[in-house]
Coordinates of C-alpha atoms in Angstrom, one line a residue:
M1 CA -23.1 -105.8 -24.5
R2 CA -25.8 -103.2 -24.4
T3 CA -29.1 -103.2 -26.5
R4 CA -30.2 -99.8 -29.0
V5 CA -32.5 -99.3 -26.4
E6 CA -30.1 -99.1 -23.8
R7 CA -27.7 -96.5 -26.1
K8 CA -30.6 -94.4 -26.7
R9 CA -31.5 -94.1 -23.3
N10 CA -28.3 -93.6 -22.1
E11 CA -27.9 -90.8 -25.0
R12 CA -30.8 -89.0 -24.1
A13 CA -29.7 -88.9 -20.5
A14 CA -26.4 -87.4 -21.4
V15 CA -28.3 -84.8 -23.4
I16 CA -30.6 -83.6 -20.9
I17 CA -27.3 -83.5 -18.6
A18 CA -25.8 -81.3 -21.2
D19 CA -28.7 -79.2 -21.0
E20 CA -28.9 -79.0 -17.2
N21 CA -25.3 -78.2 -17.2
R22 CA -25.6 -75.3 -20.3
K23 CA -28.7 -74.0 -17.8
R24 CA -26.4 -73.7 -15.1
L25 CA -23.8 -72.0 -16.8
F26 CA -25.7 -69.6 -18.1
S27 CA -27.8 -68.5 -14.8
L28 CA -23.7 -68.6 -13.4
G29 CA -22.8 -66.4 -16.2
I30 CA -25.5 -63.8 -15.1
I31 CA -24.8 -63.9 -12.0
I32 CA -21.3 -62.8 -12.1
T33 CA -22.0 -60.3 -15.2
L34 CA -24.6 -58.7 -12.3
I35 CA -21.9 -59.0 -9.8
L36 CA -19.1 -56.8 -11.9
S37 CA -21.4 -54.6 -13.5
M38 CA -22.5 -53.9 -9.6
L39 CA -19.0 -53.9 -8.4
I40 CA -17.8 -51.6 -11.3
S41 CA -21.1 -49.6 -10.7
R42 CA -19.6 -48.9 -7.2
L43 CA -15.9 -48.3 -8.1
A44 CA -17.8 -45.9 -10.8
Y45 CA -19.4 -44.1 -8.2
I46 CA -16.5 -44.1 -5.8
Q47 CA -14.0 -42.7 -8.4
V48 CA -15.9 -40.4 -10.1
L49 CA -19.2 -39.4 -8.5
R50 CA -17.8 -39.7 -4.8
R51 CA -14.2 -39.4 -5.9
D52 CA -13.5 -35.6 -3.8
D53 CA -15.0 -37.1 -0.6
F54 CA -13.2 -39.8 -0.6
Y55 CA -10.1 -38.0 -1.7
Q56 CA -10.5 -35.2 1.0
K57 CA -10.6 -38.2 3.7
A58 CA -7.9 -39.9 2.3
T59 CA -5.8 -36.4 2.5
N60 CA -7.4 -35.9 5.7
Q61 CA -5.1 -38.6 7.3
W62 CA -1.7 -37.5 6.0
F63 CA -2.5 -33.9 5.1
K64 CA -2.8 -31.2 7.8
E65 CA -3.6 -27.6 6.5
I66 CA -0.9 -24.9 7.7
P67 CA -2.2 -21.7 8.1
I68 CA 0.4 -18.8 6.7
G69 CA -1.3 -15.6 6.8
V70 CA -3.9 -15.2 4.2
A71 CA -3.4 -15.2 -0.1
R72 CA -3.5 -11.6 -1.5
G73 CA -2.0 -10.0 -4.9
K74 CA 0.9 -8.7 -4.4
I75 CA 1.4 -4.6 -5.0
F76 CA 5.0 -3.5 -6.9
D77 CA 6.0 -0.2 -7.7
R78 CA 6.7 0.8 -11.5
N79 CA 9.3 -1.0 -12.4
M80 CA 8.2 -4.1 -10.8
K81 CA 9.9 -4.0 -7.7
P82 CA 7.7 -6.1 -5.3
L83 CA 6.3 -3.7 -2.1
T84 CA 4.8 -6.4 -0.7
N85 CA 5.4 -10.4 -0.1
K86 CA 9.6 -9.3 -0.5
Q87 CA 11.0 -11.6 1.5
K88 CA 10.5 -15.0 3.3
T89 CA 11.1 -16.2 7.0
Q90 CA 11.2 -18.8 8.8
Y91 CA 8.2 -19.6 11.3
L92 CA 6.8 -22.8 13.5
V93 CA 3.3 -23.3 13.5
I94 CA 1.7 -24.8 16.1
F95 CA -1.5 -26.2 16.6
P96 CA -2.1 -26.1 20.5
E97 CA -4.8 -28.6 20.8
L98 CA -1.9 -31.4 19.5
F99 CA 0.9 -30.1 21.0
Q100 CA 2.2 -31.6 24.7
K101 CA 3.7 -28.7 27.2
T102 CA 6.3 -30.9 28.4
E103 CA 9.1 -28.9 29.9
Q104 CA 11.5 -30.7 27.3
N105 CA 8.8 -29.5 24.2
L106 CA 8.8 -25.9 25.4
E107 CA 12.8 -25.4 25.6
I108 CA 13.0 -26.5 21.9
I109 CA 10.3 -23.5 20.9
A110 CA 11.7 -21.5 23.5
K111 CA 15.3 -21.9 22.2
L112 CA 13.8 -21.5 18.5
T113 CA 11.4 -18.4 19.0
G114 CA 13.0 -16.1 21.7
V115 CA 9.9 -16.6 23.3
K116 CA 10.0 -17.4 26.8
T117 CA 9.0 -20.9 28.6
Y118 CA 6.4 -19.9 30.5
M119 CA 4.4 -17.7 27.9
L120 CA 4.6 -20.5 25.6
R121 CA 2.7 -22.2 28.5
Y122 CA 0.2 -19.6 29.5
E123 CA 0.1 -16.7 26.9
K124 CA 1.0 -18.0 23.0
I125 CA -0.1 -21.8 23.1
T126 CA -3.1 -21.9 24.0
G127 CA -7.1 -21.9 22.5
L128 CA -7.6 -23.3 19.7
R129 CA -6.3 -21.2 17.0
P130 CA -3.2 -22.0 15.6
V131 CA 0.1 -20.1 16.8
Q132 CA 2.5 -18.7 14.1
L133 CA 6.4 -17.8 15.6
K134 CA 8.9 -16.7 13.9
V135 CA 11.9 -18.5 14.1
L136 CA 15.1 -16.4 15.4
D137 CA 17.6 -19.0 16.0
D138 CA 17.4 -21.7 12.6
Q139 CA 19.9 -24.0 14.2
V140 CA 19.5 -27.0 11.8
S141 CA 19.6 -29.6 15.0
L142 CA 16.9 -27.8 16.5
L143 CA 14.6 -27.4 13.4
K144 CA 14.8 -31.2 13.3
K145 CA 14.1 -31.6 17.2
A146 CA 11.1 -29.8 16.4
V147 CA 9.9 -31.3 13.2
G148 CA 9.2 -34.5 15.5
I149 CA 7.0 -32.6 18.4
R150 CA 3.7 -33.6 17.6
G151 CA 1.6 -30.5 16.2
V152 CA 4.7 -28.7 15.4
Y153 CA 5.4 -27.3 11.5
P154 CA 8.5 -25.0 10.5
V155 CA 7.6 -23.7 7.4
E156 CA 8.9 -20.9 5.2
A157 CA 6.4 -18.1 4.5
E158 CA 5.9 -14.3 2.5
D159 CA 5.9 -11.9 5.3
R160 CA 3.1 -9.5 3.4
Y161 CA 4.8 -6.6 4.9
A162 CA 8.5 -5.5 5.2
E163 CA 10.3 -4.5 8.1
T164 CA 11.2 -1.2 7.3
G165 CA 7.4 -0.3 6.8
L166 CA 8.5 1.4 3.3
A167 CA 5.1 3.5 1.6
S168 CA 2.9 1.9 5.2
H169 CA 0.4 4.6 4.7
I170 CA 0.0 4.1 0.6
I171 CA -0.1 0.2 1.0
G172 CA -2.5 0.4 4.4
Y173 CA -2.5 -2.4 6.4
I174 CA -5.1 -5.9 6.5
N175 CA -7.0 -7.7 9.1
K176 CA -5.1 -10.8 9.0
I177 CA -8.0 -12.8 10.7
D178 CA -11.1 -12.1 7.7
N179 CA -8.3 -10.6 4.6
T180 CA -10.2 -7.4 4.8
G181 CA -8.1 -4.7 3.7
H182 CA -8.2 -1.5 6.4
Q183 CA -6.2 1.2 4.9
G184 CA -4.5 2.4 1.8
L185 CA -4.6 0.4 -1.1
E186 CA -5.1 -2.5 0.3
K187 CA -8.8 -1.0 1.4
N188 CA -9.2 0.5 -1.9
F189 CA -8.7 -2.6 -4.3
D190 CA -9.7 -5.7 -1.2
E191 CA -11.4 -7.2 -3.7
V192 CA -9.0 -6.9 -6.8
L193 CA -6.0 -8.1 -4.3
K194 CA -8.3 -11.6 -2.9
E195 CA -10.0 -12.4 -6.1
N196 CA -8.9 -16.0 -7.1
Q197 CA -5.7 -16.3 -4.8
D198 CA -7.3 -19.1 -3.0
F199 CA -4.6 -22.0 -2.3
K200 CA -3.7 -24.4 0.5
I201 CA -0.4 -25.4 1.7
G202 CA -0.1 -28.8 4.1
A203 CA 2.5 -30.8 5.5
I204 CA 2.7 -34.5 5.1
V205 CA 2.2 -36.4 8.6
D206 CA 2.1 -39.7 10.1
A207 CA -1.1 -40.9 12.1
Q208 CA -0.5 -38.5 15.0
K209 CA -0.1 -35.9 13.1
R210 CA 3.5 -35.3 13.0
M211 CA 5.4 -34.1 10.2
I212 CA 7.1 -36.8 8.1
P213 CA 10.8 -35.5 7.6
G214 CA 12.2 -35.9 3.9
L215 CA 8.3 -35.4 2.3
G216 CA 8.2 -31.5 3.1
Y217 CA 4.8 -29.7 2.7
K218 CA 2.1 -30.1 -0.7
I219 CA 0.7 -27.1 -1.6
I220 CA -2.5 -27.0 -2.9
Q221 CA -3.7 -24.1 -5.8
E222 CA -7.4 -23.5 -6.9
N223 CA -6.9 -20.9 -9.1
T224 CA -4.7 -20.8 -12.4
P225 CA -1.6 -18.3 -12.0
D226 CA -3.1 -16.1 -15.0
K227 CA -6.8 -15.8 -13.0
R228 CA -4.8 -14.4 -9.9
K229 CA -4.6 -10.4 -9.8
S230 CA -1.5 -7.8 -8.8
I231 CA -1.3 -4.0 -8.4
V232 CA 1.3 -1.6 -10.8
T233 CA 1.9 1.4 -8.9
T234 CA 3.3 5.0 -10.2
L235 CA 5.9 4.3 -6.9
D236 CA 9.4 4.3 -7.7
A237 CA 10.5 2.3 -4.4
A238 CA 14.5 4.0 -4.7
I239 CA 12.7 7.5 -4.6
Q240 CA 10.0 6.3 -1.6
Q241 CA 13.4 5.1 -0.1
I242 CA 15.2 8.4 -0.1
A243 CA 12.0 10.3 0.3
E244 CA 12.0 8.7 3.8
E245 CA 15.2 8.4 4.7
E246 CA 15.9 12.1 4.1
F247 CA 13.2 13.1 6.4
D248 CA 13.8 11.1 8.8
R249 CA 17.3 12.5 9.0
S250 CA 15.4 15.7 10.4
H251 CA 11.6 15.2 11.4
H252 CA 9.5 13.3 13.8
K253 CA 6.4 14.7 11.8
G254 CA 5.4 15.8 8.7
S255 CA 4.6 14.4 4.9
V256 CA 6.7 14.6 1.7
V257 CA 4.9 13.7 -1.8
V258 CA 7.0 13.8 -5.0
L259 CA 5.1 13.9 -8.4
D260 CA 6.1 13.4 -11.9
I261 CA 5.3 17.2 -13.3
Q262 CA 4.9 15.4 -17.2
S263 CA 2.3 12.1 -16.0
G264 CA 1.3 13.2 -12.9
D265 CA 2.1 10.2 -11.3
V266 CA 2.9 9.8 -7.6
I267 CA 6.9 9.0 -7.4
A268 CA 6.8 9.1 -3.5
M269 CA 5.1 9.6 -0.4
V270 CA 6.0 9.6 3.1
S271 CA 3.9 10.4 6.1
R272 CA 5.5 10.5 9.4
P273 CA 5.4 9.3 12.2
N274 CA 5.4 5.4 10.5
Y275 CA 3.5 2.6 11.7
N276 CA 4.0 -1.2 12.1
Q277 CA 1.6 -2.8 9.9
D278 CA 1.7 -6.3 11.9
D279 CA 1.2 -4.7 14.7
V280 CA -1.3 -1.9 14.2
A281 CA -3.2 -2.3 17.4
A282 CA 0.1 -0.5 19.0
S283 CA -1.0 2.4 17.7
L284 CA -4.9 2.5 17.9
N285 CA -4.7 4.4 21.3
S286 CA -1.6 6.9 20.3
N287 CA -1.5 10.7 20.2
N288 CA 0.4 11.0 17.4
L289 CA -1.9 9.5 14.6
E290 CA 0.4 7.4 13.2
L291 CA -2.1 5.4 11.0
F292 CA -3.1 8.6 9.5
N293 CA -1.7 9.0 6.0
R294 CA -0.4 13.4 6.6
A295 CA -0.8 14.1 2.6
I296 CA -3.8 13.8 1.8
Q297 CA -5.5 13.4 5.4
I298 CA -4.4 15.9 7.5
P299 CA -5.6 19.3 6.3
Y300 CA -2.8 22.2 7.4
P301 CA -3.3 26.3 6.8
P302 CA -0.5 26.0 3.9
G303 CA 0.8 29.4 5.1
S304 CA 2.8 31.5 2.3
V305 CA 3.0 29.2 -0.1
F306 CA -0.9 30.3 -1.4
K307 CA 0.8 33.3 -2.7
M308 CA 1.4 31.2 -5.6
V309 CA -2.7 31.3 -5.7
V310 CA -3.1 34.9 -4.7
A311 CA -0.1 35.5 -7.4
A312 CA -1.8 33.2 -10.4
A313 CA -4.7 35.2 -9.6
A314 CA -3.6 38.8 -9.8
L315 CA -1.2 37.8 -12.4
E316 CA -4.2 35.8 -15.1
N317 CA -6.7 39.0 -14.7
H318 CA -4.2 41.1 -15.5
L319 CA -4.3 43.4 -12.8
I320 CA -0.7 43.6 -11.8
S321 CA 2.9 43.0 -13.5
L322 CA 5.9 41.9 -11.6
S323 CA 7.2 45.4 -11.0
D324 CA 4.0 46.2 -9.6
T325 CA 4.9 48.0 -6.5
F326 CA 3.4 48.5 -2.8
F327 CA 4.7 49.8 0.4
C328 CA 5.6 47.8 3.1
S329 CA 5.6 49.6 6.5
G330 CA 6.3 46.2 8.0
A331 CA 2.5 45.1 9.5
E332 CA -1.2 45.9 7.9
E333 CA -4.3 46.6 9.9
I334 CA -7.5 45.5 8.6
G335 CA -10.5 46.3 10.8
D336 CA -8.9 45.8 14.1
V337 CA -6.7 43.6 12.9
V338 CA -3.1 43.9 12.6
I339 CA -0.7 40.7 10.1
R340 CA 2.6 41.5 10.6
C341 CA 5.0 41.0 8.3
S342 CA 8.9 39.4 8.4
S343 CA 10.0 42.5 8.0
Y344 CA 8.1 44.2 11.0
E345 CA 11.6 44.6 13.6
R346 CA 13.7 46.2 10.6
G347 CA 10.3 48.7 9.6
G348 CA 8.7 46.8 6.7
H349 CA 10.4 46.6 3.2
G350 CA 9.4 50.1 1.8
Q351 CA 8.7 50.4 -1.5
I352 CA 8.6 46.6 -3.1
N353 CA 7.5 45.2 -6.4
L354 CA 5.9 41.7 -6.7
E355 CA 8.5 39.9 -7.6
N356 CA 10.8 41.2 -4.5
A357 CA 7.7 41.0 -2.4
F358 CA 7.2 36.9 -3.9
S359 CA 10.9 35.8 -3.1
L360 CA 10.6 37.5 0.5
S361 CA 7.3 36.6 1.0
C362 CA 6.4 40.0 2.4
N363 CA 3.1 39.6 4.3
S364 CA 1.8 43.3 3.6
Y365 CA 2.3 43.3 0.3
F366 CA 0.2 40.1 -0.5
I367 CA -2.3 41.6 2.2
Q368 CA -2.8 44.4 -0.4
L369 CA -2.5 42.4 -3.6
G370 CA -5.6 40.2 -2.0
R371 CA -7.7 42.8 -1.6
L372 CA -7.6 44.2 -5.3
V373 CA -7.9 40.5 -6.9
G374 CA -11.0 40.5 -4.2
G375 CA -11.2 36.9 -2.3
K376 CA -13.7 35.7 -5.2
E377 CA -11.0 35.2 -7.3
I378 CA -8.7 34.2 -5.2
L379 CA -11.0 31.4 -4.2
S380 CA -12.1 30.6 -8.3
M381 CA -7.8 30.5 -8.8
A382 CA -7.8 27.9 -5.9
E383 CA -10.7 25.6 -7.4
K384 CA -8.9 25.9 -10.8
M385 CA -5.6 24.5 -9.3
G386 CA -7.7 21.5 -7.0
L387 CA -7.4 23.1 -4.1
G388 CA -10.9 22.6 -1.9
H389 CA -11.4 19.2 -4.1
K390 CA -10.2 15.3 -3.7
T391 CA -7.1 15.0 -6.5
G392 CA -8.5 11.7 -7.0
I393 CA -5.8 10.1 -5.9
E394 CA -6.5 6.4 -5.4
L395 CA -6.6 6.0 -1.9
P396 CA -10.0 6.0 0.4
E397 CA -8.6 8.3 3.4
E398 CA -8.0 11.2 0.8
I399 CA -9.8 14.7 2.5
A400 CA -11.1 17.5 0.3
G401 CA -9.3 20.3 2.6
T402 CA -11.2 23.5 3.0
L403 CA -12.0 26.7 1.3
P404 CA -13.7 30.0 3.5
D405 CA -17.0 30.7 2.6
G406 CA -18.0 33.8 1.3
D407 CA -18.9 35.4 4.5
Y408 CA -15.6 34.8 5.7
I409 CA -14.0 36.7 2.9
K410 CA -16.4 39.9 2.9
G411 CA -14.0 41.1 6.1
A412 CA -11.0 41.0 7.4
G413 CA -10.7 37.4 6.5
I414 CA -9.4 38.5 3.1
G415 CA -5.9 39.7 5.1
N416 CA -6.0 36.3 6.5
I417 CA -6.4 34.0 2.9
S418 CA -4.0 36.3 0.9
I419 CA -1.1 34.8 3.1
G420 CA -2.9 31.7 3.2
Q421 CA -4.1 31.7 7.2
G422 CA -7.6 32.0 8.7
T423 CA -9.7 29.0 7.6
L424 CA -7.7 27.6 4.7
E425 CA -6.8 23.9 5.0
V426 CA -5.2 21.8 2.4
T427 CA -3.1 18.5 1.9
P428 CA 0.3 18.2 0.7
L429 CA -0.3 16.4 -2.0
Q430 CA -2.9 18.9 -3.1
I431 CA 0.2 21.2 -2.7
A432 CA 2.3 19.0 -4.8
R433 CA -0.3 19.0 -7.9
L434 CA -0.7 23.4 -7.8
T435 CA 3.2 23.1 -7.6
A436 CA 3.2 20.7 -10.7
I437 CA 0.9 22.8 -12.8
I438 CA 2.5 26.0 -12.5
A439 CA 6.4 24.0 -13.2
N440 CA 4.1 22.5 -16.8
D441 CA 3.4 25.8 -18.2
G442 CA 0.3 26.0 -16.1
V443 CA -1.4 22.1 -17.5
D444 CA -2.8 19.9 -14.9
N445 CA -2.3 16.0 -15.4
G446 CA -3.9 15.0 -12.2
V447 CA -3.0 12.9 -10.1
H448 CA -2.6 9.1 -10.8
L449 CA -1.1 6.1 -8.1
I450 CA -2.0 2.8 -10.3
R451 CA -0.9 1.7 -13.6
H452 CA -2.2 -1.5 -14.0
I453 CA -3.9 -4.4 -12.6
V454 CA -1.7 -7.8 -13.6
D455 CA -1.5 -11.1 -13.6
E456 CA 0.9 -13.2 -12.3
Y457 CA 3.0 -13.5 -15.6
G458 CA 2.6 -9.3 -15.4
N459 CA 0.2 -9.5 -18.4
I460 CA -1.7 -6.7 -18.3
L461 CA -5.6 -7.0 -17.4
E462 CA -6.5 -3.3 -16.4
D463 CA -4.8 -0.4 -17.6
Y464 CA -4.9 3.0 -15.3
S465 CA -2.1 4.8 -17.0
K466 CA -4.7 8.2 -18.7
T467 CA -3.7 11.3 -18.3
N468 CA -7.2 13.8 -19.1
A469 CA -4.4 16.6 -19.1
Q470 CA -6.4 20.4 -18.8
R471 CA -4.9 23.8 -18.7
V472 CA -5.3 26.0 -15.8
L473 CA -3.2 28.7 -16.0
S474 CA -2.0 30.3 -19.3
P475 CA 1.6 30.2 -20.2
D476 CA 2.3 33.3 -19.7
T477 CA 1.2 33.0 -15.9
A478 CA 2.8 30.0 -15.7
T479 CA 5.7 31.4 -17.1
Q480 CA 6.0 34.8 -14.1
L481 CA 5.2 32.6 -11.2
Q482 CA 8.2 30.1 -12.4
H483 CA 10.9 33.2 -13.1
M484 CA 9.7 33.9 -9.4
M485 CA 9.8 30.9 -8.0
Q486 CA 13.1 30.6 -9.0
K487 CA 14.3 34.3 -7.3
V488 CA 12.9 32.1 -4.3
V489 CA 15.4 29.9 -4.5
A490 CA 18.3 31.9 -5.3
E491 CA 17.9 35.0 -3.7
G492 CA 14.9 35.0 -1.5
T493 CA 13.4 33.2 2.0
A494 CA 15.3 29.7 0.2
R495 CA 18.7 31.0 -0.3
N496 CA 20.0 30.1 3.2
S497 CA 19.2 26.3 2.2
D498 CA 22.6 26.8 0.2
M499 CA 20.2 25.0 -2.6
T500 CA 22.0 26.6 -5.8
A501 CA 24.5 24.6 -4.7
A502 CA 23.3 21.4 -4.8
I503 CA 20.5 21.6 -7.6
D504 CA 18.7 23.8 -10.0
A505 CA 15.4 23.9 -8.7
A506 CA 12.3 26.6 -7.7
G507 CA 10.1 26.7 -5.3
K508 CA 8.6 28.5 -2.8
T509 CA 8.8 28.6 1.2
G510 CA 6.0 29.0 4.1
S511 CA 5.2 29.0 7.7
A512 CA 2.2 28.3 8.9
E513 CA 0.2 29.5 12.3
A514 CA -2.0 26.5 13.3
V515 CA -2.5 24.9 16.5
S516 CA -1.6 21.4 17.1
D517 CA -2.6 19.1 20.3
R518 CA -4.2 22.1 21.6
K519 CA -1.3 24.8 21.7
N520 CA -0.3 27.0 18.7
T521 CA 2.5 25.8 16.6
V522 CA 4.0 27.2 13.5
H523 CA 4.4 24.1 10.5
A524 CA 7.4 24.4 8.1
W525 CA 6.8 24.0 4.1
F526 CA 8.5 23.9 1.1
T527 CA 7.4 23.7 -2.0
G528 CA 9.0 23.3 -5.6
Y529 CA 10.3 21.4 -8.5
F530 CA 13.6 20.4 -10.5
P531 CA 15.6 21.1 -12.6
S532 CA 13.9 24.7 -13.3
K533 CA 14.2 24.2 -16.9
N534 CA 12.4 21.2 -18.2
P535 CA 11.2 20.3 -14.5
R536 CA 10.6 16.5 -14.2
Y537 CA 9.8 16.1 -10.4
A538 CA 7.4 18.4 -8.2
I539 CA 8.3 17.8 -3.9
T540 CA 6.3 19.2 -1.4
V541 CA 7.6 18.8 2.6
V542 CA 5.8 19.8 5.6
V543 CA 6.7 19.8 9.0
E544 CA 5.0 19.9 11.8
D545 CA 6.2 22.4 14.2
G546 CA 9.1 22.9 12.7
G547 CA 8.7 27.1 12.2
S548 CA 10.7 28.7 9.2
G549 CA 10.2 26.9 5.8
G550 CA 12.8 28.0 4.6
R551 CA 15.6 26.6 7.3
I552 CA 13.8 23.5 8.2
A553 CA 11.6 22.3 4.8
A554 CA 14.0 23.6 2.1
P555 CA 16.8 21.5 3.2
T556 CA 14.8 18.5 3.0
F557 CA 13.6 19.1 -0.5
K558 CA 17.3 19.8 -1.9
N559 CA 18.5 16.8 0.2
I560 CA 16.0 14.7 -1.7
A561 CA 16.2 16.4 -5.0
R562 CA 20.0 15.7 -5.2
R563 CA 19.8 11.8 -4.2
I564 CA 17.0 11.7 -6.8
N565 CA 19.4 13.1 -9.0
I566 CA 22.8 11.3 -8.2
L567 CA 20.4 8.5 -8.8
E568 CA 19.4 8.7 -12.4
N569 CA 22.7 10.1 -12.8
E570 CA 23.5 6.6 -12.1
S571 CA 20.7 4.4 -14.0
N572 CA 22.0 6.6 -17.4

């Protein structure tokens, strides 16, 4: 048996061993704790501080960003019908640095897109920038083969512009490389349309950057829909289409403007010739000025439609009544200038009053009337009715037109001004506004093209629909002008258009001498409104090199007004 001394010695040894084990365990615990703390810290660093970096690196391995054009807010008509982004089209996006130009690959792409293989090899799929080709043959079997080609990604994307080019001069166009608006609303509201529109779309790919069938695409949106902005215009897409179709039916160059008389809203605006918004380069070197919006950007002599201004100045200043007469011999001589009337070959209209002179567009009468009124009063009335100044429409290309200076009207120029010729130049939009003022009993509601800025849910962010009405003519003067414009249609220079059988309207014709393409020409005008009682729309038509306003421009007015009437009756 062990002695007491041995037992105590063993007990002390056990205590020492236990103490040493506890120290080792404690040290091990500290080490493990430190290691775990380091691991946790590293994990937190990765998950929190470097989350975006590592996420991007991981994403890049299976996500190939696809350029499908530029992101911009939409442009709508007054009824929230889209004027841009109306349709989706199937495209092939090809990355030249990944694509292998084998005969088999090129043949598949050629069959899908209709582009010849040699053009694909030597012209299209070159450089470093991704190539976007429209799919013309969407056979499923061919698309499946295309998916298996490295660097080829079929994608469905919204087209910014429709092939019809509806309202192209109002919408304008963009530079797709830098997403910058270069004309029309695209330019004037460039920052609004680009604001908060950032998003990316990418294909799910394997390690070879080939699209993985069945996984499709991933969209990464950096802003919520309520922050993205679009534009609601005053246009009516259906009426815009009617105006374009009717003008295109008979004419090649000119313009149409349709205004809502009660609000000043632009309902339609046409400029011809048109251009391709996706191929602007084709029109840059053209002599036809396709990129110019003729409704606001090309100045025309107004011809006899300006007689509305001369008559308004005379009536407003109580210098004449509708029954007061002058003698028309068929021509007027001012200084060494002789200006003929349309009745010259017949020996003149003879004794004729204002009402008939207006409806028959007698130059002799209005030259005598212009001398009575005086150039200063005529130009003052022209300014009151919006000529010589921009209308303020929300399009950056608008010009002010030209009113002659005081020296011009002191001599023979008063004769030219009285019949809308000489240095006087106006835009179709200005004449439409002038017509709306007369139809609206002398009240000017201005001109408006934008109603609202909205988010993607249609909520109004900014309201533009404000009318600052101003009286320009007395109600009595406006009523007398309305009466004379009704007579133009019923018995005067527009009677040959047979308008009264189709539409209840009033208006004024004009044939304006001008120089176009370095040769003398005559532009055809008709401006009017309908119905003649409680009028709703003012329409101005100008046809370049058209000749007679009554024979050429008035029928187009009639056809547009008739179809608008039918459209509105069907919707009621």
